Coordinates of C-alpha atoms in Angstrom, one line a residue:
X1 CA -75.0 -78.5 -51.6
X2 CA -76.4 -77.4 -55.0
X3 CA -78.6 -80.5 -55.1
X4 CA -79.9 -79.9 -51.5
X5 CA -80.9 -76.4 -52.6
X6 CA -82.5 -77.7 -55.9
X7 CA -84.5 -80.2 -53.9
X8 CA -85.8 -77.5 -51.3
X9 CA -89.6 -76.8 -51.9
X10 CA -90.4 -73.4 -53.3
X11 CA -91.6 -70.6 -51.1
X12 CA -95.3 -70.2 -50.7
X13 CA -95.8 -66.7 -51.8
X14 CA -99.6 -67.1 -51.0
X15 CA -98.7 -68.0 -47.4
X16 CA -96.4 -65.1 -47.0
X17 CA -99.0 -62.8 -48.5
X18 CA -101.7 -64.1 -46.3
X19 CA -99.4 -63.9 -43.0
X20 CA -98.6 -60.2 -44.1
X21 CA -102.1 -59.3 -44.6
X22 CA -103.0 -60.7 -41.1
X23 CA -100.2 -58.7 -39.6
X24 CA -101.4 -55.5 -41.4
X25 CA -105.1 -56.1 -40.4
X26 CA -104.0 -56.7 -36.6
X27 CA -101.8 -53.5 -36.7
X28 CA -104.6 -51.5 -38.4
X29 CA -107.3 -52.7 -35.8
X30 CA -105.1 -51.6 -33.0
X31 CA -104.5 -48.1 -34.6
X32 CA -108.2 -47.6 -35.6
X33 CA -109.5 -48.6 -32.0
X34 CA -107.1 -46.1 -30.5
X35 CA -107.1 -47.8 -27.2
X36 CA -104.7 -46.3 -24.5
X37 CA -103.4 -49.4 -23.1
X38 CA -100.8 -47.4 -21.1
X39 CA -103.6 -46.1 -19.0
X40 CA -104.2 -49.5 -17.7
X41 CA -100.9 -49.5 -15.9
X42 CA -100.9 -46.2 -14.3
X43 CA -100.8 -46.1 -10.4
X44 CA -104.3 -44.9 -10.2
X45 CA -105.6 -47.5 -12.5
X46 CA -103.9 -50.4 -10.7
X47 CA -105.2 -48.8 -7.4
X48 CA -108.7 -48.9 -8.7
X49 CA -108.4 -52.5 -9.8
X50 CA -106.8 -53.5 -6.8
X51 CA -109.7 -52.0 -4.8
X52 CA -112.2 -53.6 -7.0
X53 CA -110.9 -57.2 -6.6
X54 CA -110.6 -56.8 -2.9
X55 CA -114.3 -56.2 -2.6
X56 CA -115.0 -59.6 -3.7
X57 CA -113.3 -61.0 -0.8
X58 CA -114.1 -62.7 1.6
X59 CA -117.0 -64.5 -0.2
X60 CA -120.3 -64.9 1.5
X61 CA -120.2 -68.4 3.0
X62 CA -123.1 -68.1 5.2
X63 CA -125.6 -71.2 5.2
X64 CA -128.4 -69.4 3.7
X65 CA -126.5 -68.1 0.7
X66 CA -124.7 -71.4 0.2
X67 CA -128.0 -73.1 0.1
X68 CA -129.3 -70.4 -2.5
X69 CA -126.2 -71.0 -4.6
X70 CA -126.4 -74.8 -4.5
X71 CA -129.9 -74.5 -5.7
X72 CA -128.7 -72.2 -8.6
X73 CA -126.0 -74.7 -9.4
X74 CA -128.7 -77.6 -9.6
X75 CA -130.9 -75.3 -11.9
X76 CA -127.9 -74.6 -14.2
X77 CA -126.9 -78.3 -14.4
X78 CA -130.7 -79.2 -15.1
X79 CA -130.8 -76.6 -17.8
X80 CA -127.7 -77.8 -19.6
X81 CA -128.7 -81.4 -19.3
X82 CA -132.2 -80.9 -20.5
X83 CA -131.2 -78.6 -23.2
X84 CA -128.4 -81.1 -24.5
X85 CA -130.9 -84.0 -24.2
X86 CA -133.4 -82.4 -26.3
X87 CA -130.7 -81.3 -28.8
X88 CA -129.4 -84.8 -29.1
X89 CA -132.9 -86.3 -29.9
X90 CA -133.6 -83.5 -32.4
X91 CA -130.2 -83.8 -34.0
X92 CA -130.5 -87.6 -34.4
X93 CA -133.9 -87.2 -36.1
X94 CA -132.7 -84.6 -38.4
X95 CA -129.4 -86.3 -39.1
X96 CA -131.0 -89.0 -41.2
X97 CA -132.4 -86.9 -43.8
X98 CA -129.5 -84.6 -43.6
X99 CA -127.1 -87.4 -44.5
X100 CA -128.9 -87.9 -47.8
X101 CA -131.0 -90.9 -46.9
X102 CA -134.2 -89.2 -48.2
X103 CA -133.0 -87.7 -51.4
X104 CA -131.0 -84.6 -52.4
X105 CA -133.9 -82.1 -52.0
X106 CA -134.6 -83.2 -48.5
X107 CA -131.1 -83.2 -47.5
X108 CA -130.5 -79.6 -48.8
X109 CA -133.6 -78.5 -46.8
X110 CA -132.7 -80.1 -43.7
X111 CA -129.2 -79.0 -43.8
X112 CA -130.4 -75.4 -44.3
X113 CA -132.5 -75.8 -41.1
X114 CA -129.4 -77.2 -39.2
X115 CA -127.3 -74.2 -40.5
X116 CA -129.9 -71.8 -39.3
X117 CA -130.3 -73.2 -35.8
X118 CA -126.6 -73.2 -35.2
X119 CA -125.9 -69.8 -36.9
X120 CA -128.0 -67.9 -34.2
X121 CA -126.0 -67.7 -30.9
X122 CA -127.4 -69.2 -27.8
X123 CA -127.7 -65.7 -26.3
X124 CA -130.0 -64.6 -29.1
X125 CA -132.0 -67.6 -28.8
X126 CA -132.3 -67.1 -25.2
X127 CA -133.5 -63.6 -25.7
X128 CA -136.2 -64.9 -28.0
X129 CA -137.2 -67.5 -25.7
X130 CA -137.5 -65.3 -22.7
X131 CA -140.0 -63.3 -24.8
X132 CA -141.9 -66.5 -25.8
X133 CA -141.8 -68.6 -22.6
X134 CA -141.0 -66.0 -19.9
X135 CA -138.1 -65.5 -17.7
X136 CA -136.7 -68.8 -16.1
X137 CA -134.8 -71.9 -16.7
X138 CA -137.2 -73.2 -19.2
X139 CA -136.3 -70.4 -21.7
X140 CA -132.6 -71.2 -21.2
X141 CA -133.1 -75.0 -21.8
X142 CA -135.0 -74.2 -25.0
X143 CA -132.2 -71.8 -26.1
X144 CA -129.5 -74.4 -25.6
X145 CA -131.6 -77.1 -27.2
X146 CA -132.2 -75.0 -30.4
X147 CA -128.6 -73.9 -31.0
X148 CA -127.2 -77.4 -30.0
X149 CA -129.6 -79.3 -32.4
X150 CA -128.0 -77.4 -35.2
X151 CA -124.5 -78.4 -34.1
X152 CA -125.3 -82.2 -33.2
X153 CA -127.5 -82.6 -36.3
X154 CA -124.6 -81.6 -38.5
X155 CA -122.1 -83.7 -36.6
X156 CA -124.5 -86.8 -36.4
X157 CA -125.1 -86.5 -40.2
X158 CA -121.5 -86.4 -41.1
X159 CA -120.7 -89.6 -39.0
X160 CA -123.6 -91.3 -40.8
X161 CA -122.1 -90.4 -44.1
X162 CA -118.6 -91.5 -43.1
X163 CA -120.0 -94.9 -41.8
X164 CA -119.9 -97.9 -44.0
X165 CA -123.5 -98.8 -45.4
X166 CA -122.5 -102.4 -46.3
X167 CA -124.0 -103.9 -42.9
X168 CA -127.3 -101.9 -43.4
X169 CA -127.6 -102.9 -47.1
X170 CA -127.0 -106.6 -46.3
X171 CA -129.7 -106.6 -43.8
X172 CA -132.2 -104.9 -46.1
X173 CA -131.4 -107.4 -48.9
X174 CA -131.9 -110.2 -46.5
X175 CA -135.6 -109.0 -45.9
X176 CA -135.2 -106.6 -42.9
X177 CA -137.2 -103.4 -42.8
X178 CA -135.5 -100.0 -43.2
X179 CA -135.9 -99.2 -39.5
X180 CA -134.4 -102.5 -38.3
X181 CA -131.6 -102.4 -41.1
X182 CA -130.6 -98.9 -39.6
X183 CA -130.9 -99.9 -36.1
X184 CA -128.8 -103.1 -36.3
X185 CA -126.6 -102.0 -39.4
X186 CA -125.6 -98.4 -39.0
X187 CA -126.6 -97.1 -35.6
X188 CA -124.0 -99.5 -33.6
X189 CA -121.3 -98.0 -35.9
X190 CA -122.1 -94.3 -35.1
X191 CA -123.7 -94.5 -31.8
X192 CA -120.4 -94.3 -29.7
X193 CA -119.4 -91.3 -31.7
X194 CA -122.8 -89.7 -31.2
X195 CA -122.5 -90.2 -27.5
X196 CA -119.1 -88.6 -27.5
X197 CA -120.4 -85.6 -29.4
X198 CA -123.1 -85.2 -27.1
X199 CA -121.1 -85.3 -24.0
X200 CA -118.6 -82.7 -25.5
X201 CA -121.6 -80.5 -26.2
X202 CA -122.8 -80.9 -22.7
X203 CA -119.6 -79.7 -21.4
X204 CA -119.9 -76.4 -23.5
X205 CA -123.6 -76.1 -22.6
X206 CA -122.7 -76.0 -18.9
X207 CA -120.6 -72.8 -19.5
X208 CA -123.1 -71.4 -21.6
X209 CA -126.0 -72.1 -19.4
X210 CA -124.2 -70.0 -16.7
X211 CA -124.1 -67.2 -19.2
X212 CA -127.8 -67.5 -20.3
X213 CA -128.8 -66.3 -16.9
X214 CA -127.8 -62.7 -17.7
X215 CA -130.6 -62.5 -20.2
X216 CA -133.2 -64.3 -17.9
X217 CA -132.2 -67.9 -18.5
X218 CA -132.2 -68.8 -14.7
X219 CA -129.5 -70.6 -12.9
X220 CA -126.2 -69.3 -11.5
X221 CA -125.9 -66.8 -14.4
X222 CA -129.1 -65.0 -13.1
X223 CA -128.1 -65.1 -9.6
X224 CA -124.7 -63.6 -10.4
X225 CA -126.2 -60.9 -12.6
X226 CA -128.6 -59.9 -9.7
X227 CA -125.9 -59.7 -7.1
X228 CA -123.4 -57.6 -9.4
X229 CA -126.1 -55.2 -10.3
X230 CA -126.7 -54.3 -6.7
X231 CA -122.9 -54.3 -6.0
X232 CA -123.0 -57.3 -3.6
X233 CA -119.4 -58.5 -4.6
X234 CA -118.9 -61.0 -1.8
X235 CA -122.0 -62.9 -2.9
X236 CA -121.0 -62.7 -6.5
X237 CA -117.6 -64.2 -5.7
X238 CA -119.5 -67.2 -3.9
X239 CA -121.5 -67.6 -7.3
X240 CA -118.3 -67.4 -9.4
X241 CA -116.7 -70.2 -7.2
X242 CA -119.8 -72.4 -7.7
X243 CA -119.6 -71.8 -11.4
X244 CA -115.9 -72.9 -11.5
X245 CA -116.7 -76.0 -9.4
X246 CA -119.5 -77.0 -11.5
X247 CA -117.8 -76.6 -14.8
X248 CA -114.8 -78.4 -13.6
X249 CA -116.8 -81.3 -12.1
X250 CA -118.7 -81.7 -15.3
X251 CA -115.4 -81.5 -17.3
X252 CA -113.8 -84.3 -15.4
X253 CA -117.0 -86.5 -15.6
X254 CA -117.5 -85.9 -19.4
X255 CA -113.8 -86.4 -20.2
X256 CA -113.8 -89.8 -18.2
X257 CA -116.9 -91.0 -20.0
X258 CA -115.5 -90.0 -23.6
X259 CA -112.2 -91.7 -22.6
X260 CA -114.2 -94.9 -21.8
X261 CA -115.9 -94.7 -25.1
X262 CA -112.6 -94.3 -27.0
X263 CA -112.0 -97.8 -27.8
X264 CA -115.6 -98.2 -29.2
X265 CA -115.0 -95.7 -32.0
X266 CA -111.3 -95.3 -32.3

């Protein structure tokens, strides 16, 4: 018995202190915000919430509005696809210097650019692009492309750093040019992972493309904002259902493609 106690690992005082600090911070946040959560469950509040939810039903299923919603869904899909493709191309170009292939100074500068691009949220980029390019799907695609370039560029660079350089060096030493050595030595090793990262970000960009419409990025988000602003809840419910269906469809397709890519980079 004493031997088992002696072999037991010592308690992590830092872990306990961190957990206690988190609990205290959470309790202090609730106290400082002074939110009356009990008011949410009063009879009047529940009645108002039920009445508000009931206003969304039945959704507007008229042929004209369904056609309008389908056009908005296609626009959202196009915004997310174009933004992701532009980001994949930009991320691939920036990943090469960010992985240290052009010297330490260029690596640091490129990583700073990537950090800046992804540190600005998509909604902020969208607000700036609306001012620069006008209201519409083009502004939304640019906003997604700028933020996602920072994300994919960093992921692509890390995969290049982790990939073995021996095949590329062997091709270079045998007389191949730098481009050919990279294309045939390193790119086949990282390309499946790059595609998987791109598909995963496309899933996220579909969701974000629906939100960008609230700041003028076009698509279903702009349609939803318009009908909510004039209190047309049945039409808003139809748009919400289209959002859910579009996101679910893209999630399933992307997950299937990434699962098929699994053996290539596992």
